[in-house]
Coordinates of C-alpha atoms in Angstrom, one line a residue:
Chain A
M18 CA 118.4 145.6 -121.5
Y19 CA 121.5 143.5 -121.3
R20 CA 119.4 140.4 -122.3
V21 CA 118.5 142.3 -125.5
F22 CA 122.2 143.1 -126.1
I23 CA 123.1 139.4 -125.8
A24 CA 120.2 138.3 -128.0
N25 CA 121.3 140.8 -130.7
S26 CA 124.9 139.6 -130.4
F27 CA 123.9 136.0 -130.7
S28 CA 121.8 136.7 -133.8
Y29 CA 124.7 138.7 -135.3
E30 CA 127.1 135.8 -134.9
A31 CA 124.6 133.4 -136.2
Q32 CA 124.6 135.3 -139.5
Y33 CA 128.3 134.8 -139.9
R34 CA 128.6 131.1 -138.8
A35 CA 131.5 130.3 -141.1
D36 CA 133.5 133.2 -139.9
T37 CA 132.8 132.2 -136.2
W38 CA 134.0 128.7 -136.9
I39 CA 137.1 129.8 -138.7
K40 CA 137.9 132.2 -135.8
L41 CA 137.4 129.4 -133.3
L42 CA 139.8 127.1 -135.3
T43 CA 142.3 130.0 -135.5
N44 CA 142.1 130.3 -131.8
F45 CA 143.2 126.7 -131.4
L46 CA 146.2 127.5 -133.6
W47 CA 147.0 130.5 -131.4
V48 CA 146.7 128.5 -128.1
G49 CA 148.9 125.9 -129.8
M50 CA 151.5 128.6 -130.5
L51 CA 151.5 129.7 -126.8
L52 CA 151.9 126.2 -125.6
L53 CA 154.7 125.6 -128.1
T54 CA 156.6 128.6 -126.7
I55 CA 156.5 127.0 -123.3
E56 CA 157.7 123.6 -124.7
I57 CA 160.6 125.3 -126.5
V58 CA 161.7 127.2 -123.4
F59 CA 161.4 124.2 -121.1
Q60 CA 163.5 121.9 -123.3
F61 CA 166.5 123.9 -121.9
T62 CA 165.4 124.3 -118.3
S63 CA 163.3 122.7 -115.6
G64 CA 162.2 126.0 -114.0
L65 CA 161.6 129.5 -115.1
G66 CA 161.9 132.2 -112.5
G67 CA 161.0 129.6 -109.8
W68 CA 158.0 128.2 -111.7
S69 CA 157.7 124.7 -113.1
K70 CA 156.5 123.9 -116.6
E71 CA 153.1 122.8 -115.3
Q72 CA 152.7 126.0 -113.3
V73 CA 153.6 128.1 -116.4
Y74 CA 150.9 126.1 -118.4
L75 CA 148.4 127.0 -115.6
M76 CA 149.5 130.6 -115.9
T77 CA 148.9 130.6 -119.6
V78 CA 145.5 129.1 -119.3
F79 CA 144.5 131.6 -116.7
W80 CA 145.8 134.4 -118.9
I81 CA 143.7 133.2 -121.8
M82 CA 140.6 132.7 -119.6
A83 CA 140.7 136.2 -118.2
D84 CA 141.4 137.6 -121.7
E85 CA 138.4 135.7 -123.3
L86 CA 136.1 136.8 -120.5
F87 CA 137.1 140.4 -121.1
V88 CA 136.8 140.0 -124.9
A89 CA 133.4 138.4 -124.6
F90 CA 131.8 141.0 -122.4
F91 CA 133.6 144.3 -123.1
S92 CA 136.1 144.2 -125.9
P93 CA 133.8 144.6 -129.0
G94 CA 132.4 147.9 -127.5
L95 CA 135.6 149.3 -125.9
S96 CA 137.9 148.6 -128.9
N97 CA 135.7 150.9 -131.0
L98 CA 135.7 153.7 -128.5
S99 CA 138.5 155.8 -129.9
T100 CA 136.9 155.6 -133.4
T101 CA 133.5 156.5 -131.9
I102 CA 135.1 159.5 -130.2
S103 CA 137.2 160.7 -133.2
Q104 CA 134.3 160.4 -135.6
G105 CA 132.0 162.3 -133.3
D106 CA 129.6 159.3 -133.0
L107 CA 129.5 159.4 -129.2
D108 CA 126.5 161.7 -129.3
V109 CA 124.2 158.7 -129.9
F110 CA 125.3 157.2 -126.6
L111 CA 125.2 160.4 -124.6
T112 CA 121.7 161.3 -125.6
K113 CA 120.1 158.0 -124.4
P114 CA 118.6 157.8 -121.0
V115 CA 121.1 155.1 -119.9
S116 CA 124.6 155.4 -118.7
A117 CA 126.8 156.1 -121.8
L118 CA 129.6 154.1 -120.3
F119 CA 127.4 151.1 -119.8
L120 CA 126.2 151.4 -123.5
V121 CA 129.7 151.9 -124.8
S122 CA 131.1 149.0 -122.8
C123 CA 128.4 146.4 -123.0
K124 CA 126.4 146.9 -126.2
L125 CA 128.1 143.9 -127.9
F126 CA 128.7 140.5 -126.5
L127 CA 131.1 138.3 -128.3
M128 CA 129.7 134.8 -128.2
R129 CA 132.7 133.0 -129.7
A130 CA 135.0 134.4 -127.0
F131 CA 132.7 132.8 -124.5
Y132 CA 132.9 129.5 -126.4
R133 CA 136.7 129.8 -126.2
F134 CA 136.5 130.5 -122.4
V135 CA 134.6 127.2 -122.0
T136 CA 137.3 125.4 -124.0
Q137 CA 139.9 126.9 -121.7
L138 CA 137.9 125.8 -118.7
L139 CA 138.1 122.2 -120.0
I140 CA 141.9 122.6 -120.5
L141 CA 142.2 123.9 -116.9
G142 CA 140.2 120.9 -115.6
F143 CA 142.6 118.6 -117.5
L144 CA 145.7 120.4 -116.1
V145 CA 144.4 120.2 -112.6
Y146 CA 143.5 116.5 -113.0
Q147 CA 146.8 115.6 -114.8
Y148 CA 149.2 117.4 -112.4
D149 CA 149.2 117.3 -108.7
F150 CA 149.0 121.0 -107.7
A151 CA 147.8 120.1 -104.1
L152 CA 144.8 122.4 -104.3
S153 CA 142.5 123.4 -101.5
W154 CA 138.9 124.4 -101.9
W155 CA 139.7 127.8 -100.3
H156 CA 142.4 128.5 -102.9
A157 CA 140.2 127.4 -105.8
L158 CA 137.4 129.7 -104.6
V159 CA 139.7 132.7 -104.2
T160 CA 141.2 132.0 -107.6
G161 CA 137.8 132.1 -109.2
A162 CA 137.1 135.5 -107.6
L163 CA 140.6 136.7 -108.7
L164 CA 139.7 135.8 -112.3
I165 CA 136.8 138.3 -112.0
I166 CA 139.2 140.8 -110.5
A167 CA 141.5 140.2 -113.5
V168 CA 138.7 141.0 -115.9
S169 CA 137.9 144.1 -113.9
V170 CA 141.5 145.3 -114.1
D171 CA 141.6 144.5 -117.8
Y172 CA 138.5 146.5 -118.3
S173 CA 139.8 149.5 -116.3
R174 CA 143.1 149.4 -118.1
V175 CA 141.6 149.3 -121.6
L176 CA 139.0 152.0 -120.8
I177 CA 141.6 154.4 -119.4
A178 CA 143.8 153.9 -122.5
N179 CA 140.9 154.4 -124.9
I180 CA 139.7 157.5 -123.1
F181 CA 142.9 159.3 -124.2
A182 CA 141.2 159.4 -127.7
F183 CA 139.4 162.5 -126.3
W184 CA 142.7 164.3 -126.5
F185 CA 144.8 162.4 -129.1
E186 CA 141.9 161.4 -131.5
R187 CA 143.0 158.6 -133.9
I188 CA 144.6 156.1 -131.5
E189 CA 142.5 153.1 -132.1
N190 CA 145.7 151.0 -132.5
V191 CA 146.2 151.5 -128.7
N192 CA 144.2 148.3 -128.3
D193 CA 146.8 146.4 -130.3
A194 CA 149.5 147.8 -128.1
I195 CA 147.5 146.9 -125.0
G196 CA 147.1 143.4 -126.3
M197 CA 150.9 143.0 -126.8
I198 CA 151.7 144.5 -123.4
S199 CA 149.1 142.3 -121.7
G200 CA 150.8 139.3 -123.4
I201 CA 153.8 139.9 -121.1
G202 CA 151.6 138.9 -118.2
R203 CA 151.4 135.3 -119.2
Y204 CA 155.1 134.7 -118.3
P205 CA 156.4 134.3 -114.8
L206 CA 157.0 137.9 -113.8
D207 CA 159.9 136.9 -111.5
I208 CA 162.2 136.7 -114.6
F209 CA 162.0 140.5 -115.0
P210 CA 164.1 143.0 -113.0
R211 CA 162.5 144.2 -109.8
T212 CA 161.4 147.6 -111.2
I213 CA 159.5 146.1 -114.1
K214 CA 157.9 143.6 -111.8
I215 CA 156.7 146.4 -109.5
L216 CA 155.3 148.2 -112.6
T217 CA 153.2 145.2 -113.6
F218 CA 151.4 145.4 -110.2
T219 CA 150.9 149.2 -110.3
L220 CA 151.2 151.5 -113.4
V221 CA 151.1 148.8 -116.0
P222 CA 148.8 146.3 -114.2
I223 CA 149.2 143.1 -116.3
A224 CA 150.1 140.8 -113.4
F225 CA 146.5 140.2 -112.4
S226 CA 145.4 138.1 -115.3
A227 CA 147.8 135.1 -114.9
Y228 CA 150.4 135.6 -112.2
V229 CA 148.1 136.5 -109.3
P230 CA 145.5 133.7 -109.9
T231 CA 148.2 131.1 -110.5
A232 CA 150.3 132.2 -107.4
T233 CA 147.1 132.0 -105.3
L234 CA 146.0 128.7 -106.6
T235 CA 149.4 127.1 -106.0
G236 CA 149.6 128.7 -102.6
K237 CA 152.6 131.0 -103.4
W238 CA 150.7 134.2 -102.4
P239 CA 150.0 135.2 -98.8
W240 CA 146.6 136.6 -97.8
Y241 CA 147.7 140.3 -97.8
A242 CA 148.8 140.0 -101.4
I243 CA 145.4 138.6 -102.3
A244 CA 143.8 141.5 -100.4
Y245 CA 146.0 143.9 -102.4
A246 CA 144.6 142.5 -105.7
F247 CA 141.0 143.2 -104.6
I248 CA 141.8 146.7 -103.3
F249 CA 143.8 147.6 -106.4
A250 CA 141.1 146.5 -108.8
A251 CA 138.5 148.6 -106.9
F252 CA 140.9 151.6 -107.0
L253 CA 141.6 151.3 -110.7
F254 CA 138.0 150.8 -111.6
T255 CA 137.1 154.0 -109.6
C256 CA 139.9 155.9 -111.4
A257 CA 138.7 154.7 -114.8
V258 CA 135.1 155.8 -114.2
L259 CA 136.2 159.2 -112.8
F260 CA 138.5 159.7 -115.8
W261 CA 135.6 158.8 -118.1
N262 CA 133.4 161.4 -116.4
Y263 CA 136.1 164.0 -116.7
A264 CA 136.9 163.2 -120.3
V265 CA 133.2 163.3 -121.4
R266 CA 132.9 166.8 -120.2
R267 CA 135.4 168.0 -122.9
Y268 CA 133.8 166.0 -125.7
S269 CA 132.8 168.5 -128.5
S270 CA 131.1 166.1 -130.9
A271 CA 133.2 167.5 -133.8
S272 CA 134.7 164.7 -135.8
S273 CA 138.2 164.6 -137.2
Chain B
M18 CA 156.5 158.9 -160.4
K19 CA 155.8 162.5 -159.6
K20 CA 152.2 161.7 -158.5
Y21 CA 153.5 159.0 -156.1
W22 CA 156.1 161.3 -154.7
Q23 CA 153.2 163.8 -154.0
L24 CA 151.2 161.0 -152.4
F25 CA 154.2 160.0 -150.3
K26 CA 154.5 163.6 -149.0
T27 CA 150.8 163.8 -148.3
W28 CA 150.8 160.5 -146.3
L29 CA 154.0 161.5 -144.5
G30 CA 152.4 164.8 -143.4
R31 CA 149.3 162.8 -142.2
T32 CA 151.6 160.4 -140.3
L33 CA 153.3 163.3 -138.6
I34 CA 149.9 164.8 -137.6
Y35 CA 148.9 161.6 -135.8
R36 CA 152.2 161.1 -134.0
A37 CA 150.6 159.1 -131.1
R38 CA 149.5 156.4 -133.6
V39 CA 153.2 156.1 -134.8
V40 CA 154.5 155.7 -131.3
I41 CA 151.8 153.2 -130.4
W42 CA 152.5 151.0 -133.5
F43 CA 156.2 151.4 -132.8
C44 CA 155.8 150.0 -129.3
T45 CA 153.4 147.3 -130.5
D46 CA 156.0 146.1 -133.0
I47 CA 158.9 145.8 -130.6
I48 CA 157.3 144.6 -127.3
Q49 CA 157.4 140.9 -128.1
F50 CA 161.1 141.2 -128.9
A51 CA 161.8 143.1 -125.8
V52 CA 160.3 140.4 -123.5
M53 CA 161.9 137.3 -125.0
P54 CA 165.5 138.1 -124.0
F55 CA 164.4 138.2 -120.3
I56 CA 163.0 134.7 -120.6
W57 CA 166.1 133.3 -122.3
L58 CA 168.5 135.1 -119.9
S59 CA 166.6 133.5 -117.0
V60 CA 167.0 130.1 -118.8
Y61 CA 170.8 130.6 -119.3
G62 CA 171.6 130.7 -115.6
S63 CA 175.3 129.9 -115.4
R64 CA 175.4 128.4 -118.9
V65 CA 177.5 130.1 -121.6
S66 CA 175.6 129.0 -124.6
I67 CA 172.2 127.5 -125.6
G68 CA 171.6 126.1 -129.1
G69 CA 174.7 127.8 -130.4
Y70 CA 173.7 131.2 -129.0
S71 CA 175.6 133.1 -126.3
K72 CA 173.9 135.5 -124.0
T73 CA 175.1 138.4 -126.2
G74 CA 174.0 136.5 -129.3
I75 CA 170.4 135.9 -128.1
I76 CA 170.0 139.6 -127.0
T77 CA 171.3 140.7 -130.4
Y78 CA 168.9 138.1 -132.1
Y79 CA 165.9 139.8 -130.6
A80 CA 167.2 143.3 -130.9
V81 CA 167.7 142.8 -134.7
G82 CA 164.3 141.1 -134.8
A83 CA 162.7 144.2 -133.3
F84 CA 164.5 146.3 -135.9
I85 CA 163.2 144.1 -138.7
S86 CA 159.7 144.1 -137.3
T87 CA 159.6 147.9 -137.1
V88 CA 161.1 148.4 -140.5
A89 CA 159.6 145.6 -142.5
S90 CA 156.4 144.4 -140.9
S91 CA 153.1 145.4 -142.5
H92 CA 149.5 145.7 -141.2
I93 CA 148.1 146.8 -144.5
A94 CA 145.6 144.0 -145.0
S95 CA 143.0 145.5 -142.6
I96 CA 143.2 148.8 -144.4
I97 CA 142.6 147.2 -147.8
R98 CA 139.8 145.1 -146.4
K99 CA 138.1 148.3 -145.1
E100 CA 138.5 150.1 -148.5
I101 CA 137.0 147.2 -150.3
N102 CA 134.1 146.5 -147.9
Q103 CA 133.2 150.1 -147.5
G104 CA 133.4 150.7 -151.3
S105 CA 136.1 153.3 -151.0
L106 CA 138.1 151.4 -153.5
N107 CA 135.9 153.0 -156.2
K108 CA 137.6 156.4 -155.8
Y109 CA 141.0 154.8 -156.5
L110 CA 139.8 153.0 -159.6
V111 CA 138.9 156.3 -161.4
K112 CA 142.2 157.9 -160.6
P113 CA 145.4 157.6 -162.6
V114 CA 147.2 155.8 -159.8
S115 CA 147.6 152.1 -158.9
F116 CA 145.6 151.3 -155.8
L117 CA 148.1 148.7 -154.6
F118 CA 151.1 150.9 -155.2
S119 CA 149.3 153.8 -153.4
E120 CA 148.7 151.6 -150.4
C121 CA 152.4 150.6 -150.4
I122 CA 153.4 154.3 -150.5
H123 CA 151.0 154.9 -147.6
K124 CA 152.8 152.2 -145.6
F125 CA 156.3 153.5 -146.6
S126 CA 155.5 157.0 -145.4
F127 CA 154.8 155.5 -142.0
K128 CA 157.9 153.3 -142.1
V129 CA 160.2 156.3 -142.7
V130 CA 159.2 157.7 -139.3
S131 CA 159.2 154.3 -137.4
T132 CA 162.6 153.4 -138.9
L133 CA 164.0 156.7 -137.6
L134 CA 162.6 156.0 -134.2
I135 CA 164.1 152.5 -134.0
L136 CA 167.5 153.8 -135.2
I137 CA 167.5 156.4 -132.5
L138 CA 166.5 153.9 -129.9
G139 CA 169.0 151.3 -131.1
A140 CA 171.8 153.8 -131.2
G141 CA 171.0 154.9 -127.7
V142 CA 170.9 151.4 -126.3
A143 CA 174.1 150.5 -128.2
V144 CA 176.0 153.4 -126.7
C145 CA 174.7 152.9 -123.2
F146 CA 175.1 149.1 -123.1
P147 CA 177.8 148.2 -125.7
S148 CA 178.6 144.8 -124.1
L149 CA 175.0 143.5 -124.8
W150 CA 175.5 143.5 -128.6
A151 CA 177.3 141.4 -131.1
F152 CA 178.0 143.6 -134.1
P153 CA 179.0 142.2 -137.5
Q154 CA 182.7 142.3 -138.2
S155 CA 182.5 143.1 -141.9
P156 CA 180.8 146.1 -143.6
I157 CA 179.7 143.7 -146.4
T158 CA 177.6 141.9 -143.8
I159 CA 175.8 145.2 -143.1
L160 CA 175.2 145.7 -146.8
L161 CA 173.9 142.1 -147.2
F162 CA 171.7 142.6 -144.1
C163 CA 170.2 145.8 -145.6
L164 CA 169.4 143.9 -148.8
S165 CA 167.8 141.0 -146.8
V166 CA 165.6 143.5 -144.9
L167 CA 164.4 144.8 -148.3
F168 CA 163.4 141.3 -149.3
S169 CA 161.8 140.9 -145.9
L170 CA 159.8 144.1 -146.5
A171 CA 158.8 143.0 -150.0
I172 CA 157.6 139.6 -148.8
A173 CA 155.7 141.0 -145.8
Q174 CA 154.1 143.7 -147.9
I175 CA 153.0 141.3 -150.7
L176 CA 151.6 138.8 -148.2
Q177 CA 149.5 141.5 -146.6
L178 CA 148.3 142.8 -150.0
I179 CA 147.3 139.2 -151.0
I180 CA 145.3 138.9 -147.7
G181 CA 143.7 142.3 -148.2
V182 CA 142.7 141.7 -151.8
S183 CA 141.1 138.4 -150.7
A184 CA 138.4 140.5 -149.1
I185 CA 136.9 141.0 -152.5
W186 CA 135.8 137.3 -152.4
L187 CA 135.8 136.5 -148.7
G188 CA 134.4 139.8 -147.3
E189 CA 135.9 139.3 -143.9
V190 CA 139.7 138.5 -143.7
T191 CA 140.4 138.9 -140.0
A192 CA 140.7 135.1 -139.5
L193 CA 143.0 134.9 -142.5
S194 CA 145.1 137.7 -141.0
Q195 CA 145.3 135.9 -137.7
V196 CA 146.4 132.6 -139.3
H197 CA 149.1 134.6 -141.2
R198 CA 150.2 136.3 -137.9
I199 CA 150.5 133.0 -136.0
L200 CA 152.3 131.2 -138.8
S201 CA 154.6 134.2 -139.2
S202 CA 155.4 134.3 -135.5
V203 CA 156.3 130.6 -135.4
F204 CA 158.0 130.1 -138.7
S205 CA 159.9 133.4 -139.1
G206 CA 161.8 132.8 -135.9
E207 CA 160.1 135.6 -134.0
L208 CA 159.4 133.4 -131.0
A209 CA 162.8 131.8 -130.8
P210 CA 165.7 130.9 -133.1
L211 CA 164.6 128.2 -135.4
T212 CA 167.5 126.0 -134.3
F213 CA 165.7 125.7 -130.9
F214 CA 162.8 123.8 -132.7
P215 CA 162.7 120.2 -133.7
L216 CA 164.4 119.3 -137.0
F217 CA 161.3 118.7 -139.0
F218 CA 160.0 122.1 -137.9
Q219 CA 163.3 123.7 -139.1
T220 CA 163.0 122.0 -142.5
L221 CA 159.4 123.1 -142.9
A222 CA 160.2 126.7 -141.8
G223 CA 163.0 126.8 -144.4
A224 CA 160.5 126.0 -147.2
L225 CA 158.1 128.8 -146.3
P226 CA 158.4 132.5 -147.1
F227 CA 158.2 133.5 -143.4
F228 CA 161.8 132.3 -143.1
Y229 CA 163.0 135.2 -145.2
M230 CA 161.0 137.7 -143.2
T231 CA 162.9 137.7 -139.9
Y232 CA 165.2 134.7 -139.5
F233 CA 167.2 135.1 -142.6
P234 CA 168.2 138.8 -142.0
I235 CA 169.1 138.0 -138.4
Q236 CA 171.3 135.1 -139.4
I237 CA 173.1 137.4 -141.9
F238 CA 173.6 140.0 -139.1
L239 CA 174.9 137.4 -136.7
E240 CA 177.2 136.0 -139.5
K241 CA 175.8 132.5 -139.0
I242 CA 175.3 131.8 -142.7
P243 CA 178.5 130.7 -144.5
F244 CA 179.5 133.4 -147.1
N245 CA 179.4 130.9 -150.0
Q246 CA 175.7 130.0 -149.3
I247 CA 174.3 133.5 -148.9
G248 CA 173.7 133.8 -152.6
W249 CA 171.5 130.7 -152.6
Y250 CA 169.4 132.1 -149.8
F251 CA 169.0 135.4 -151.7
L252 CA 167.8 133.4 -154.7
G253 CA 165.3 131.7 -152.5
A254 CA 164.0 135.1 -151.3
L255 CA 163.9 136.4 -154.8
A256 CA 161.9 133.3 -155.9
W257 CA 159.3 134.0 -153.1
V258 CA 159.0 137.7 -154.0
A259 CA 158.5 136.8 -157.7
G260 CA 156.1 133.9 -156.9
L261 CA 154.0 135.9 -154.5
G262 CA 154.2 139.0 -156.6
G263 CA 152.9 137.0 -159.6
L264 CA 150.1 135.6 -157.5
L265 CA 149.1 139.0 -156.3
F266 CA 149.1 140.3 -159.9
L267 CA 146.8 137.5 -161.0
M268 CA 144.5 137.9 -158.0
W269 CA 144.2 141.7 -158.5
K270 CA 143.3 141.3 -162.2
R271 CA 140.6 138.8 -161.3
A272 CA 139.5 140.9 -158.3
L273 CA 138.9 143.9 -160.5
K274 CA 136.6 141.8 -162.7
H275 CA 134.7 140.5 -159.7
Y276 CA 134.5 143.8 -157.8
D277 CA 131.1 145.5 -158.2
G278 CA 131.7 148.7 -156.2
S279 CA 129.0 148.1 -153.7
S280 CA 129.9 148.4 -150.0
M281 CA 128.9 145.9 -147.3

């Protein structure tokens, strides 16, 4: 079934080739803006919260990669969830003989986000080649796994936020807010006060997209902290699914 | 004007029904500005000033930026695109109201609530942490600041309307909106004070309308523009409002001829 979804998504984007190319070019502008921010900050300092410029670059690239993977696989479906709920369109998903959550989350695959992920992979390769991060194969492998963990945390976070539409109805702009909050995660979190830093690992889990993979890859994180990331991701995913099941029970199908 | 007042009241009522949306947009508009001071405070270390900004100055810079973003920013292009693509523009064209003006009223009704929120939040922070802020010395500065925010609102609104109306020809304007968002972030001084950028960048920023959207009002608030030059800057802002307003007027006239009322 997922193969059919991907084929449909590919054919959809093939219809709007010009738009896809424009959005890809726009993405380069956006990445340029992120890198420009780092350059502007580092013209006044050699380290930010104990992180060098190269490490902050790495952090930004990881953040973009996790974001693009999430956008490619889940965002097109999840970002419409609150509208689907408030307009009473969830019935279509609930009446099919497949998990409604799977359909809602995976029915669309955004090909261009995957292209962008590949571009970021090349930039990551360049950064690793250009700067001496003293990487080990073990750290590289764990970092790859942590990138998947980051996508899982992103998914759970966005799902939980959108599920609130069952109660608050028109809150589709919650995805814009999540995008902005998630953006904080691309900076070294050590610059924030301790309370905010703790929040980014717990209630507002934005540390897993960039900080955790970069800290692991550069050997700044001990094994128990890595284990925490895996356990937390599993916990949050379970909470998200349970919350979905609870919320669906109160769905009345009436639109607003 | 009575019909627009009635529209305003209706939209305001609707805004108050969906309070969660207002709070979410409010947070979205100020988050970026809330993060940047932490970055710069980390850079300052033991230094007193960077690029002409003290620690208090840089915090005030982003706090005023957050205020302007809440009061003057606009996200109206996506709404107009939707109205055009779904054919719901038709219903406006047969009514005795201007579509573009109605959309502005729609936005203003939301701004009334979000402005109240930011004023309450700002007052709370100012009372609790008075040493973090650099307030203007003269009441004239406050008046000039308010005027500059009105120009900022006008430019932001007209740019969004132009992007939205472009949907009549382009169909999809998300990419255009993204380009606008990126250029605005960089050239309006949202990321960092423009004096932190290379000189050619500052010159380029000064020649673009984005300059008047955030940087110019903040500079007035921080009293960094000499009093005898402020008039010239306001003339520049007025020229952009007139130029972009004229462009919007022409685009709208042509758009109405081009629009066939069918949805996508």
